[in-house]
Amino acid sequence: MSDLEALAQLNDPVRRSLYAFVSASGGEVGRGEAAAAAGVSRTLAAHHLDKLVEAGLLEAGFRAQERKGPGSGRPAKVYRRARAELSVSLPPRDYGSLAAVLAEVVDLLGGEEQAEEAARGMGRRLAAGREADAVEVLRERGYEPYAEEGEVRQRNCPFHALAERQPLLVCSMNLALCQGLLEGLGQDPGRARLDPRPGECCVALSKTNEN
C-alpha cells in the first residue's frame, strides 16, 4: 500500500478519531479504551483499528492479562502508533536527502555553533508577531507537546529521520530552535533543556522559569 493510500484511510471519521486517540496516548491502547474514546462499539473499533494496522498507521501487539493461570483469558490486543513515517508530495520531493547532505557538511566543516545560532534565529522568526504560548506554536509545528509532572514533554520529533543519522547536531539545533522560540515570545529560553527519551523529542520545557 502506498503512503497516499495509507493516509487515505484517515478520511473515515471513525478511523481518524481512533488514530488520533492512539497517537495522543503515547503508548499502548486496548480496543475497549479506543472504542469508548471514539464513541463506537468495541467490535466496530476493532475492525477500524485492524484496518489502520493493515495501512501501516498503527502497530498491534498483545498485553498479558494480570491474572495468571487457568481462566485468565487470552492476552488483550493493543495498538500503538506505528514507528514508520508516511509522507505525500505531489509532485514528489526529497527534502530529506538534501537536509542529510547539509547536516553532513556542517559536521565536516565544524559548523555546529553556527548551525545552532541559525536554528535559534529560526525559533525567533517562528515567534515573530505571535502572542501565543510556546506550547501552541510547538503543537502547530508537529511536536505534539503534553504536560507531565510540572513540565512539557513532546511525543514527536519533527526531525526524527535526520536525528537518527546526526543525533548530536540535530538535537543541539532542536534545542536552540526551542530556546529561540521562547526568547522570541518574551519567555525564558532556559525553560528548554535536553532530556531525551526513546520515541520522543529530545527537548523538554519547564512550565515555569525555574529549572
Short mmCIF file of N, CA and C in Angstrom, two decimals, residues 28-210:
data_model
loop_
_atom_site.label_atom_id
_atom_site.label_comp_id
_atom_site.label_asym_id
_atom_site.label_seq_id
_atom_site.Cartn_x
_atom_site.Cartn_y
_atom_site.Cartn_z
N GLU A 28 0.41 2.09 24.55
CA GLU A 28 -0.48 1.06 24.03
C GLU A 28 -1.92 1.30 24.48
N VAL A 29 -2.85 1.06 23.58
CA VAL A 29 -4.27 1.29 23.84
C VAL A 29 -5.05 0.03 23.49
N GLY A 30 -5.93 -0.38 24.38
CA GLY A 30 -6.77 -1.54 24.12
C GLY A 30 -7.99 -1.19 23.30
N ARG A 31 -8.66 -2.20 22.78
CA ARG A 31 -9.84 -1.98 21.94
C ARG A 31 -10.96 -1.30 22.71
N GLY A 32 -11.14 -1.69 23.96
CA GLY A 32 -12.20 -1.09 24.76
C GLY A 32 -11.96 0.39 25.00
N GLU A 33 -10.72 0.74 25.34
CA GLU A 33 -10.39 2.16 25.56
C GLU A 33 -10.62 2.98 24.30
N ALA A 34 -10.18 2.45 23.17
CA ALA A 34 -10.31 3.18 21.91
C ALA A 34 -11.78 3.33 21.53
N ALA A 35 -12.56 2.28 21.73
CA ALA A 35 -13.98 2.33 21.40
C ALA A 35 -14.69 3.40 22.22
N ALA A 36 -14.38 3.45 23.52
CA ALA A 36 -15.01 4.45 24.39
C ALA A 36 -14.64 5.86 23.97
N ALA A 37 -13.39 6.05 23.60
CA ALA A 37 -12.93 7.38 23.20
C ALA A 37 -13.59 7.84 21.91
N ALA A 38 -13.82 6.90 20.98
CA ALA A 38 -14.41 7.25 19.69
C ALA A 38 -15.93 7.22 19.71
N GLY A 39 -16.51 6.70 20.79
CA GLY A 39 -17.96 6.63 20.89
C GLY A 39 -18.59 5.61 19.98
N VAL A 40 -17.88 4.47 19.77
CA VAL A 40 -18.41 3.41 18.91
C VAL A 40 -18.33 2.09 19.67
N SER A 41 -18.90 1.05 19.09
CA SER A 41 -18.86 -0.25 19.74
C SER A 41 -17.46 -0.85 19.68
N ARG A 42 -17.18 -1.77 20.58
CA ARG A 42 -15.86 -2.40 20.61
C ARG A 42 -15.60 -3.17 19.32
N THR A 43 -16.64 -3.81 18.79
CA THR A 43 -16.49 -4.58 17.55
C THR A 43 -16.14 -3.67 16.38
N LEU A 44 -16.83 -2.54 16.28
CA LEU A 44 -16.55 -1.60 15.19
C LEU A 44 -15.16 -1.00 15.35
N ALA A 45 -14.79 -0.68 16.58
CA ALA A 45 -13.46 -0.13 16.84
C ALA A 45 -12.38 -1.14 16.43
N ALA A 46 -12.58 -2.40 16.78
CA ALA A 46 -11.60 -3.44 16.42
C ALA A 46 -11.43 -3.53 14.91
N HIS A 47 -12.53 -3.45 14.18
CA HIS A 47 -12.46 -3.51 12.71
C HIS A 47 -11.62 -2.37 12.16
N HIS A 48 -11.89 -1.16 12.61
CA HIS A 48 -11.18 0.00 12.08
C HIS A 48 -9.73 0.04 12.56
N LEU A 49 -9.48 -0.38 13.78
CA LEU A 49 -8.10 -0.41 14.29
C LEU A 49 -7.25 -1.38 13.47
N ASP A 50 -7.81 -2.53 13.15
CA ASP A 50 -7.07 -3.50 12.35
C ASP A 50 -6.83 -3.00 10.93
N LYS A 51 -7.77 -2.22 10.39
CA LYS A 51 -7.57 -1.62 9.08
C LYS A 51 -6.42 -0.62 9.12
N LEU A 52 -6.31 0.12 10.22
CA LEU A 52 -5.21 1.07 10.38
C LEU A 52 -3.88 0.35 10.51
N VAL A 53 -3.90 -0.85 11.10
CA VAL A 53 -2.68 -1.66 11.17
C VAL A 53 -2.29 -2.12 9.77
N GLU A 54 -3.27 -2.58 8.99
CA GLU A 54 -3.00 -3.01 7.61
C GLU A 54 -2.40 -1.87 6.78
N ALA A 55 -2.84 -0.64 7.06
CA ALA A 55 -2.35 0.51 6.31
C ALA A 55 -0.98 0.97 6.78
N GLY A 56 -0.48 0.40 7.89
CA GLY A 56 0.82 0.79 8.40
C GLY A 56 0.80 2.03 9.27
N LEU A 57 -0.41 2.48 9.65
CA LEU A 57 -0.52 3.67 10.50
C LEU A 57 -0.42 3.32 11.98
N LEU A 58 -0.84 2.12 12.33
CA LEU A 58 -0.74 1.64 13.71
C LEU A 58 0.01 0.31 13.72
N GLU A 59 0.52 -0.04 14.89
CA GLU A 59 1.11 -1.36 15.12
C GLU A 59 0.30 -2.05 16.20
N ALA A 60 0.21 -3.35 16.11
CA ALA A 60 -0.58 -4.13 17.07
C ALA A 60 0.32 -5.07 17.85
N GLY A 61 -0.10 -5.36 19.07
CA GLY A 61 0.60 -6.31 19.91
C GLY A 61 -0.37 -6.90 20.90
N PHE A 62 0.14 -7.57 21.90
CA PHE A 62 -0.72 -8.20 22.90
C PHE A 62 -0.23 -7.87 24.29
N ARG A 63 -1.17 -7.59 25.17
CA ARG A 63 -0.88 -7.29 26.56
C ARG A 63 -1.34 -8.46 27.41
N ALA A 64 -0.42 -9.02 28.18
CA ALA A 64 -0.77 -10.17 29.01
C ALA A 64 -1.76 -9.77 30.09
N GLN A 65 -2.68 -10.66 30.42
CA GLN A 65 -3.64 -10.40 31.48
C GLN A 65 -2.93 -10.41 32.83
N GLU A 66 -3.39 -9.55 33.73
CA GLU A 66 -2.78 -9.50 35.06
C GLU A 66 -3.01 -10.81 35.81
N ARG A 67 -4.17 -11.39 35.61
CA ARG A 67 -4.46 -12.68 36.26
C ARG A 67 -3.80 -13.80 35.49
N LYS A 68 -3.09 -14.70 36.18
CA LYS A 68 -2.39 -15.80 35.55
C LYS A 68 -3.11 -17.11 35.82
N GLY A 69 -2.76 -18.10 35.00
CA GLY A 69 -3.29 -19.44 35.23
C GLY A 69 -4.60 -19.69 34.49
N PRO A 70 -5.24 -20.84 34.77
CA PRO A 70 -6.48 -21.22 34.09
C PRO A 70 -7.57 -20.17 34.29
N GLY A 71 -8.31 -19.89 33.23
CA GLY A 71 -9.40 -18.94 33.32
C GLY A 71 -8.99 -17.49 33.20
N SER A 72 -7.70 -17.25 32.98
CA SER A 72 -7.24 -15.86 32.90
C SER A 72 -7.59 -15.21 31.57
N GLY A 73 -7.93 -16.02 30.57
CA GLY A 73 -8.32 -15.47 29.27
C GLY A 73 -7.13 -15.20 28.37
N ARG A 74 -7.45 -14.84 27.13
CA ARG A 74 -6.40 -14.57 26.16
C ARG A 74 -5.77 -13.20 26.40
N PRO A 75 -4.52 -13.03 25.97
CA PRO A 75 -3.90 -11.70 26.06
C PRO A 75 -4.72 -10.68 25.27
N ALA A 76 -4.85 -9.48 25.78
CA ALA A 76 -5.64 -8.45 25.11
C ALA A 76 -4.84 -7.83 23.98
N LYS A 77 -5.50 -7.60 22.85
CA LYS A 77 -4.84 -6.95 21.72
C LYS A 77 -4.76 -5.46 21.98
N VAL A 78 -3.60 -4.88 21.73
CA VAL A 78 -3.39 -3.46 21.96
C VAL A 78 -2.77 -2.82 20.72
N TYR A 79 -2.88 -1.50 20.66
CA TYR A 79 -2.42 -0.76 19.48
C TYR A 79 -1.57 0.43 19.92
N ARG A 80 -0.62 0.78 19.09
CA ARG A 80 0.22 1.96 19.30
C ARG A 80 0.53 2.56 17.93
N ARG A 81 0.91 3.82 17.94
CA ARG A 81 1.23 4.47 16.67
C ARG A 81 2.44 3.79 16.02
N ALA A 82 2.39 3.63 14.73
CA ALA A 82 3.49 3.00 14.00
C ALA A 82 4.73 3.88 14.04
N ARG A 83 5.89 3.25 14.08
CA ARG A 83 7.15 3.99 14.09
C ARG A 83 7.51 4.52 12.70
N ALA A 84 6.98 3.89 11.65
CA ALA A 84 7.30 4.31 10.29
C ALA A 84 6.72 5.68 10.00
N GLU A 85 7.39 6.43 9.13
CA GLU A 85 6.92 7.75 8.72
C GLU A 85 6.27 7.66 7.34
N LEU A 86 5.16 8.35 7.18
CA LEU A 86 4.48 8.42 5.89
C LEU A 86 4.43 9.86 5.44
N SER A 87 4.64 10.08 4.16
CA SER A 87 4.55 11.44 3.63
C SER A 87 4.08 11.38 2.18
N VAL A 88 3.42 12.43 1.78
CA VAL A 88 2.91 12.52 0.41
C VAL A 88 3.28 13.89 -0.15
N SER A 89 3.86 13.90 -1.33
CA SER A 89 4.19 15.15 -2.01
C SER A 89 3.87 14.99 -3.49
N LEU A 90 3.08 15.90 -4.00
CA LEU A 90 2.71 15.86 -5.42
C LEU A 90 3.11 17.18 -6.06
N PRO A 91 4.05 17.16 -7.01
CA PRO A 91 4.89 16.02 -7.43
C PRO A 91 5.88 15.64 -6.34
N PRO A 92 6.52 14.47 -6.47
CA PRO A 92 7.43 14.01 -5.42
C PRO A 92 8.57 14.99 -5.17
N ARG A 93 8.91 15.17 -3.89
CA ARG A 93 10.04 15.99 -3.47
C ARG A 93 10.90 15.16 -2.51
N ASP A 94 12.16 15.54 -2.38
CA ASP A 94 13.06 14.79 -1.50
C ASP A 94 13.90 15.75 -0.67
N TYR A 95 13.22 16.52 0.20
CA TYR A 95 13.91 17.47 1.05
C TYR A 95 14.76 16.77 2.10
N GLY A 96 14.37 15.55 2.47
CA GLY A 96 15.10 14.82 3.50
C GLY A 96 16.53 14.53 3.10
N SER A 97 16.74 14.13 1.84
CA SER A 97 18.10 13.83 1.38
C SER A 97 18.97 15.08 1.39
N LEU A 98 18.39 16.21 0.96
CA LEU A 98 19.16 17.45 0.97
C LEU A 98 19.49 17.86 2.40
N ALA A 99 18.54 17.70 3.33
CA ALA A 99 18.80 18.03 4.73
C ALA A 99 19.93 17.17 5.28
N ALA A 100 19.94 15.88 4.89
CA ALA A 100 21.00 14.99 5.36
C ALA A 100 22.36 15.43 4.82
N VAL A 101 22.40 15.86 3.56
CA VAL A 101 23.66 16.33 2.98
C VAL A 101 24.14 17.59 3.70
N LEU A 102 23.22 18.52 3.96
CA LEU A 102 23.60 19.76 4.64
C LEU A 102 24.10 19.48 6.06
N ALA A 103 23.47 18.52 6.73
CA ALA A 103 23.92 18.17 8.08
C ALA A 103 25.33 17.60 8.05
N GLU A 104 25.63 16.80 7.04
CA GLU A 104 26.98 16.25 6.91
C GLU A 104 28.00 17.34 6.62
N VAL A 105 27.61 18.33 5.81
CA VAL A 105 28.50 19.44 5.52
C VAL A 105 28.83 20.22 6.80
N VAL A 106 27.79 20.48 7.61
CA VAL A 106 28.00 21.19 8.87
C VAL A 106 28.99 20.41 9.74
N ASP A 107 28.82 19.10 9.78
CA ASP A 107 29.70 18.26 10.59
C ASP A 107 31.12 18.29 10.06
N LEU A 108 31.29 18.19 8.74
CA LEU A 108 32.62 18.18 8.14
C LEU A 108 33.34 19.51 8.34
N LEU A 109 32.61 20.60 8.30
CA LEU A 109 33.21 21.92 8.43
C LEU A 109 33.32 22.39 9.88
N GLY A 110 32.80 21.61 10.80
CA GLY A 110 32.84 22.01 12.20
C GLY A 110 32.00 23.24 12.48
N GLY A 111 30.84 23.32 11.82
CA GLY A 111 29.99 24.50 11.95
C GLY A 111 28.85 24.35 12.92
N GLU A 112 29.04 23.56 13.97
CA GLU A 112 27.95 23.30 14.91
C GLU A 112 27.44 24.58 15.57
N GLU A 113 28.36 25.44 15.99
CA GLU A 113 27.93 26.67 16.67
C GLU A 113 27.12 27.57 15.73
N GLN A 114 27.57 27.68 14.48
CA GLN A 114 26.83 28.49 13.52
C GLN A 114 25.46 27.88 13.23
N ALA A 115 25.40 26.54 13.18
CA ALA A 115 24.13 25.87 12.94
C ALA A 115 23.16 26.12 14.10
N GLU A 116 23.67 26.08 15.31
CA GLU A 116 22.82 26.34 16.47
C GLU A 116 22.31 27.77 16.46
N GLU A 117 23.16 28.71 16.09
CA GLU A 117 22.73 30.10 16.04
C GLU A 117 21.67 30.30 14.96
N ALA A 118 21.84 29.63 13.82
CA ALA A 118 20.84 29.71 12.76
C ALA A 118 19.51 29.13 13.23
N ALA A 119 19.58 28.01 13.97
CA ALA A 119 18.35 27.40 14.49
C ALA A 119 17.69 28.31 15.51
N ARG A 120 18.50 28.97 16.34
CA ARG A 120 17.95 29.89 17.33
C ARG A 120 17.25 31.06 16.62
N GLY A 121 17.83 31.52 15.52
CA GLY A 121 17.20 32.58 14.76
C GLY A 121 15.90 32.12 14.13
N MET A 122 15.86 30.86 13.67
CA MET A 122 14.61 30.34 13.13
C MET A 122 13.53 30.30 14.20
N GLY A 123 13.90 29.92 15.40
CA GLY A 123 12.94 29.91 16.50
C GLY A 123 12.37 31.29 16.76
N ARG A 124 13.24 32.30 16.74
CA ARG A 124 12.75 33.66 16.94
C ARG A 124 11.82 34.09 15.83
N ARG A 125 12.11 33.66 14.60
CA ARG A 125 11.24 34.01 13.48
C ARG A 125 9.88 33.32 13.59
N LEU A 126 9.87 32.10 14.12
CA LEU A 126 8.59 31.41 14.33
C LEU A 126 7.71 32.15 15.33
N ALA A 127 8.36 32.86 16.24
CA ALA A 127 7.62 33.59 17.27
C ALA A 127 7.19 34.98 16.82
N ALA A 128 7.75 35.46 15.71
CA ALA A 128 7.50 36.84 15.27
C ALA A 128 6.02 37.11 15.07
N GLY A 129 5.53 38.16 15.72
CA GLY A 129 4.13 38.55 15.57
C GLY A 129 3.15 37.65 16.28
N ARG A 130 3.64 36.71 17.10
CA ARG A 130 2.77 35.78 17.81
C ARG A 130 2.61 36.20 19.25
N GLU A 131 1.44 35.99 19.79
CA GLU A 131 1.20 36.21 21.21
C GLU A 131 0.87 34.89 21.90
N ALA A 132 0.96 33.81 21.14
CA ALA A 132 0.59 32.51 21.67
C ALA A 132 1.66 31.99 22.64
N ASP A 133 1.26 31.04 23.47
CA ASP A 133 2.21 30.35 24.33
C ASP A 133 3.08 29.45 23.45
N ALA A 134 4.28 29.16 23.91
CA ALA A 134 5.20 28.31 23.15
C ALA A 134 4.59 26.95 22.84
N VAL A 135 3.80 26.42 23.77
CA VAL A 135 3.20 25.11 23.56
C VAL A 135 2.31 25.10 22.32
N GLU A 136 1.56 26.17 22.12
CA GLU A 136 0.69 26.23 20.95
C GLU A 136 1.50 26.24 19.66
N VAL A 137 2.59 27.00 19.66
CA VAL A 137 3.43 27.05 18.46
C VAL A 137 4.07 25.69 18.21
N LEU A 138 4.55 25.04 19.25
CA LEU A 138 5.16 23.72 19.10
C LEU A 138 4.15 22.71 18.59
N ARG A 139 2.92 22.81 19.06
CA ARG A 139 1.88 21.91 18.57
C ARG A 139 1.65 22.10 17.08
N GLU A 140 1.63 23.36 16.64
CA GLU A 140 1.45 23.66 15.22
C GLU A 140 2.61 23.11 14.38
N ARG A 141 3.79 23.02 14.97
CA ARG A 141 4.97 22.54 14.24
C ARG A 141 5.13 21.04 14.29
N GLY A 142 4.18 20.34 14.93
CA GLY A 142 4.21 18.88 14.93
C GLY A 142 4.92 18.22 16.08
N TYR A 143 5.27 18.97 17.13
CA TYR A 143 5.98 18.39 18.27
C TYR A 143 5.08 17.54 19.18
N GLU A 144 3.79 17.76 19.13
CA GLU A 144 2.83 17.04 19.98
C GLU A 144 3.15 17.18 21.47
N PRO A 145 3.19 18.39 22.00
CA PRO A 145 3.51 18.59 23.42
C PRO A 145 2.41 18.08 24.34
N TYR A 146 2.82 17.65 25.54
CA TYR A 146 1.87 17.22 26.56
C TYR A 146 2.47 17.49 27.93
N ALA A 147 1.60 17.70 28.90
CA ALA A 147 2.05 18.04 30.24
C ALA A 147 2.37 16.78 31.04
N GLU A 148 3.44 16.86 31.82
CA GLU A 148 3.80 15.75 32.70
C GLU A 148 4.63 16.27 33.87
N GLU A 149 4.10 16.16 35.08
CA GLU A 149 4.83 16.46 36.30
C GLU A 149 5.52 17.82 36.26
N GLY A 150 4.75 18.84 35.95
CA GLY A 150 5.27 20.20 36.01
C GLY A 150 6.12 20.64 34.85
N GLU A 151 6.16 19.86 33.79
CA GLU A 151 6.91 20.28 32.61
C GLU A 151 6.16 19.86 31.35
N VAL A 152 6.66 20.29 30.23
CA VAL A 152 6.05 19.95 28.94
C VAL A 152 6.99 19.01 28.20
N ARG A 153 6.52 17.80 27.95
CA ARG A 153 7.25 16.83 27.13
C ARG A 153 6.68 16.89 25.71
N GLN A 154 7.34 16.22 24.76
CA GLN A 154 6.90 16.28 23.36
C GLN A 154 6.99 14.88 22.75
N ARG A 155 5.84 14.38 22.33
CA ARG A 155 5.79 13.00 21.84
C ARG A 155 6.52 12.81 20.51
N ASN A 156 6.54 13.84 19.69
CA ASN A 156 7.05 13.67 18.34
C ASN A 156 8.25 14.58 18.07
N CYS A 157 9.26 14.04 17.41
CA CYS A 157 10.37 14.85 16.93
C CYS A 157 10.16 15.10 15.45
N PRO A 158 9.91 16.33 15.03
CA PRO A 158 9.70 16.61 13.61
C PRO A 158 10.92 16.30 12.74
N PHE A 159 12.08 16.14 13.40
CA PHE A 159 13.32 15.90 12.65
C PHE A 159 13.86 14.49 12.90
N HIS A 160 12.95 13.56 13.20
CA HIS A 160 13.33 12.22 13.67
C HIS A 160 14.29 11.51 12.73
N ALA A 161 13.97 11.45 11.43
CA ALA A 161 14.81 10.70 10.50
C ALA A 161 16.22 11.26 10.45
N LEU A 162 16.34 12.57 10.44
CA LEU A 162 17.66 13.20 10.41
C LEU A 162 18.38 13.04 11.75
N ALA A 163 17.62 13.08 12.84
CA ALA A 163 18.22 12.93 14.17
C ALA A 163 18.83 11.55 14.35
N GLU A 164 18.29 10.56 13.69
CA GLU A 164 18.86 9.21 13.80
C GLU A 164 20.23 9.14 13.13
N ARG A 165 20.46 9.98 12.12
CA ARG A 165 21.72 9.97 11.40
C ARG A 165 22.75 10.90 12.03
N GLN A 166 22.29 12.03 12.54
CA GLN A 166 23.17 13.04 13.13
C GLN A 166 22.58 13.49 14.47
N PRO A 167 22.53 12.61 15.47
CA PRO A 167 21.81 12.95 16.71
C PRO A 167 22.38 14.14 17.46
N LEU A 168 23.69 14.25 17.60
CA LEU A 168 24.26 15.35 18.37
C LEU A 168 23.97 16.69 17.71
N LEU A 169 24.17 16.77 16.41
CA LEU A 169 23.94 18.02 15.69
C LEU A 169 22.47 18.40 15.70
N VAL A 170 21.62 17.45 15.34
CA VAL A 170 20.20 17.75 15.21
C VAL A 170 19.57 18.08 16.55
N CYS A 171 19.93 17.34 17.59
CA CYS A 171 19.35 17.62 18.90
C CYS A 171 19.80 18.98 19.44
N SER A 172 21.07 19.33 19.20
CA SER A 172 21.54 20.64 19.66
C SER A 172 20.85 21.76 18.90
N MET A 173 20.59 21.56 17.60
CA MET A 173 19.87 22.56 16.80
C MET A 173 18.41 22.64 17.24
N ASN A 174 17.83 21.49 17.56
CA ASN A 174 16.44 21.46 18.01
C ASN A 174 16.29 22.23 19.32
N LEU A 175 17.25 22.03 20.23
CA LEU A 175 17.23 22.77 21.50
C LEU A 175 17.35 24.26 21.23
N ALA A 176 18.28 24.64 20.35
CA ALA A 176 18.48 26.05 20.04
C ALA A 176 17.23 26.66 19.42
N LEU A 177 16.55 25.91 18.56
CA LEU A 177 15.32 26.40 17.95
C LEU A 177 14.26 26.67 19.01
N CYS A 178 14.10 25.72 19.95
CA CYS A 178 13.10 25.90 21.00
C CYS A 178 13.46 27.07 21.92
N GLN A 179 14.74 27.23 22.19
CA GLN A 179 15.17 28.36 23.01
C GLN A 179 14.92 29.68 22.29
N GLY A 180 15.18 29.70 20.98
CA GLY A 180 14.90 30.91 20.20
C GLY A 180 13.42 31.23 20.17
N LEU A 181 12.58 30.19 20.09
CA LEU A 181 11.14 30.39 20.12
C LEU A 181 10.71 31.04 21.43
N LEU A 182 11.20 30.50 22.53
CA LEU A 182 10.86 31.06 23.84
C LEU A 182 11.33 32.51 23.95
N GLU A 183 12.54 32.75 23.50
CA GLU A 183 13.09 34.10 23.55
C GLU A 183 12.24 35.06 22.72
N GLY A 184 11.83 34.61 21.53
CA GLY A 184 11.02 35.45 20.66
C GLY A 184 9.66 35.75 21.22
N LEU A 185 9.17 34.87 22.09
CA LEU A 185 7.87 35.07 22.74
C LEU A 185 8.00 35.84 24.05
N GLY A 186 9.22 36.28 24.36
CA GLY A 186 9.44 37.03 25.59
C GLY A 186 9.49 36.15 26.81
N GLN A 187 9.81 34.87 26.64
CA GLN A 187 9.87 33.93 27.75
C GLN A 187 11.33 33.52 27.99
N ASP A 188 11.58 32.88 29.10
CA ASP A 188 12.92 32.47 29.48
C ASP A 188 13.38 31.31 28.60
N PRO A 189 14.41 31.50 27.77
CA PRO A 189 14.90 30.40 26.95
C PRO A 189 15.46 29.24 27.76
N GLY A 190 15.80 29.52 29.04
CA GLY A 190 16.30 28.47 29.90
C GLY A 190 15.26 27.42 30.27
N ARG A 191 14.00 27.69 29.94
CA ARG A 191 12.96 26.67 30.16
C ARG A 191 13.20 25.43 29.33
N ALA A 192 13.85 25.58 28.17
CA ALA A 192 14.09 24.44 27.28
C ALA A 192 15.39 23.75 27.66
N ARG A 193 15.36 22.44 27.72
CA ARG A 193 16.57 21.68 28.05
C ARG A 193 16.53 20.34 27.32
N LEU A 194 17.69 19.74 27.15
CA LEU A 194 17.77 18.41 26.54
C LEU A 194 17.47 17.35 27.59
N ASP A 195 16.53 16.50 27.29
CA ASP A 195 16.19 15.38 28.17
C ASP A 195 15.59 14.28 27.31
N PRO A 196 16.43 13.62 26.49
CA PRO A 196 15.90 12.65 25.52
C PRO A 196 15.26 11.43 26.16
N ARG A 197 14.20 10.95 25.51
CA ARG A 197 13.53 9.71 25.86
C ARG A 197 13.34 8.91 24.58
N PRO A 198 13.38 7.59 24.67
CA PRO A 198 13.14 6.78 23.47
C PRO A 198 11.77 7.09 22.85
N GLY A 199 11.75 7.35 21.56
CA GLY A 199 10.50 7.55 20.85
C GLY A 199 9.88 8.92 21.00
N GLU A 200 10.57 9.85 21.70
CA GLU A 200 10.03 11.20 21.88
C GLU A 200 11.06 12.24 21.45
N CYS A 201 10.63 13.50 21.44
CA CYS A 201 11.54 14.60 21.16
C CYS A 201 12.55 14.73 22.30
N CYS A 202 13.76 15.18 21.96
CA CYS A 202 14.82 15.28 22.95
C CYS A 202 14.72 16.52 23.83
N VAL A 203 13.81 17.45 23.49
CA VAL A 203 13.70 18.70 24.23
C VAL A 203 12.47 18.69 25.14
N ALA A 204 12.66 19.10 26.38
CA ALA A 204 11.56 19.27 27.33
C ALA A 204 11.56 20.71 27.81
N LEU A 205 10.39 21.21 28.20
CA LEU A 205 10.26 22.58 28.70
C LEU A 205 9.69 22.57 30.10
N SER A 206 10.32 23.32 30.99
CA SER A 206 9.71 23.51 32.29
C SER A 206 8.52 24.43 32.13
N LYS A 207 7.48 24.26 32.97
CA LYS A 207 6.29 25.08 32.86
C LYS A 207 6.50 26.49 33.40
N THR A 208 7.52 26.65 34.24
CA THR A 208 7.81 27.96 34.82
C THR A 208 9.21 28.35 34.44
N ASN A 209 9.68 29.45 34.96
CA ASN A 209 11.03 29.88 34.68
C ASN A 209 12.06 29.20 35.56
N GLU A 210 11.60 28.28 36.40
CA GLU A 210 12.53 27.57 37.27
C GLU A 210 13.01 26.31 36.57
#
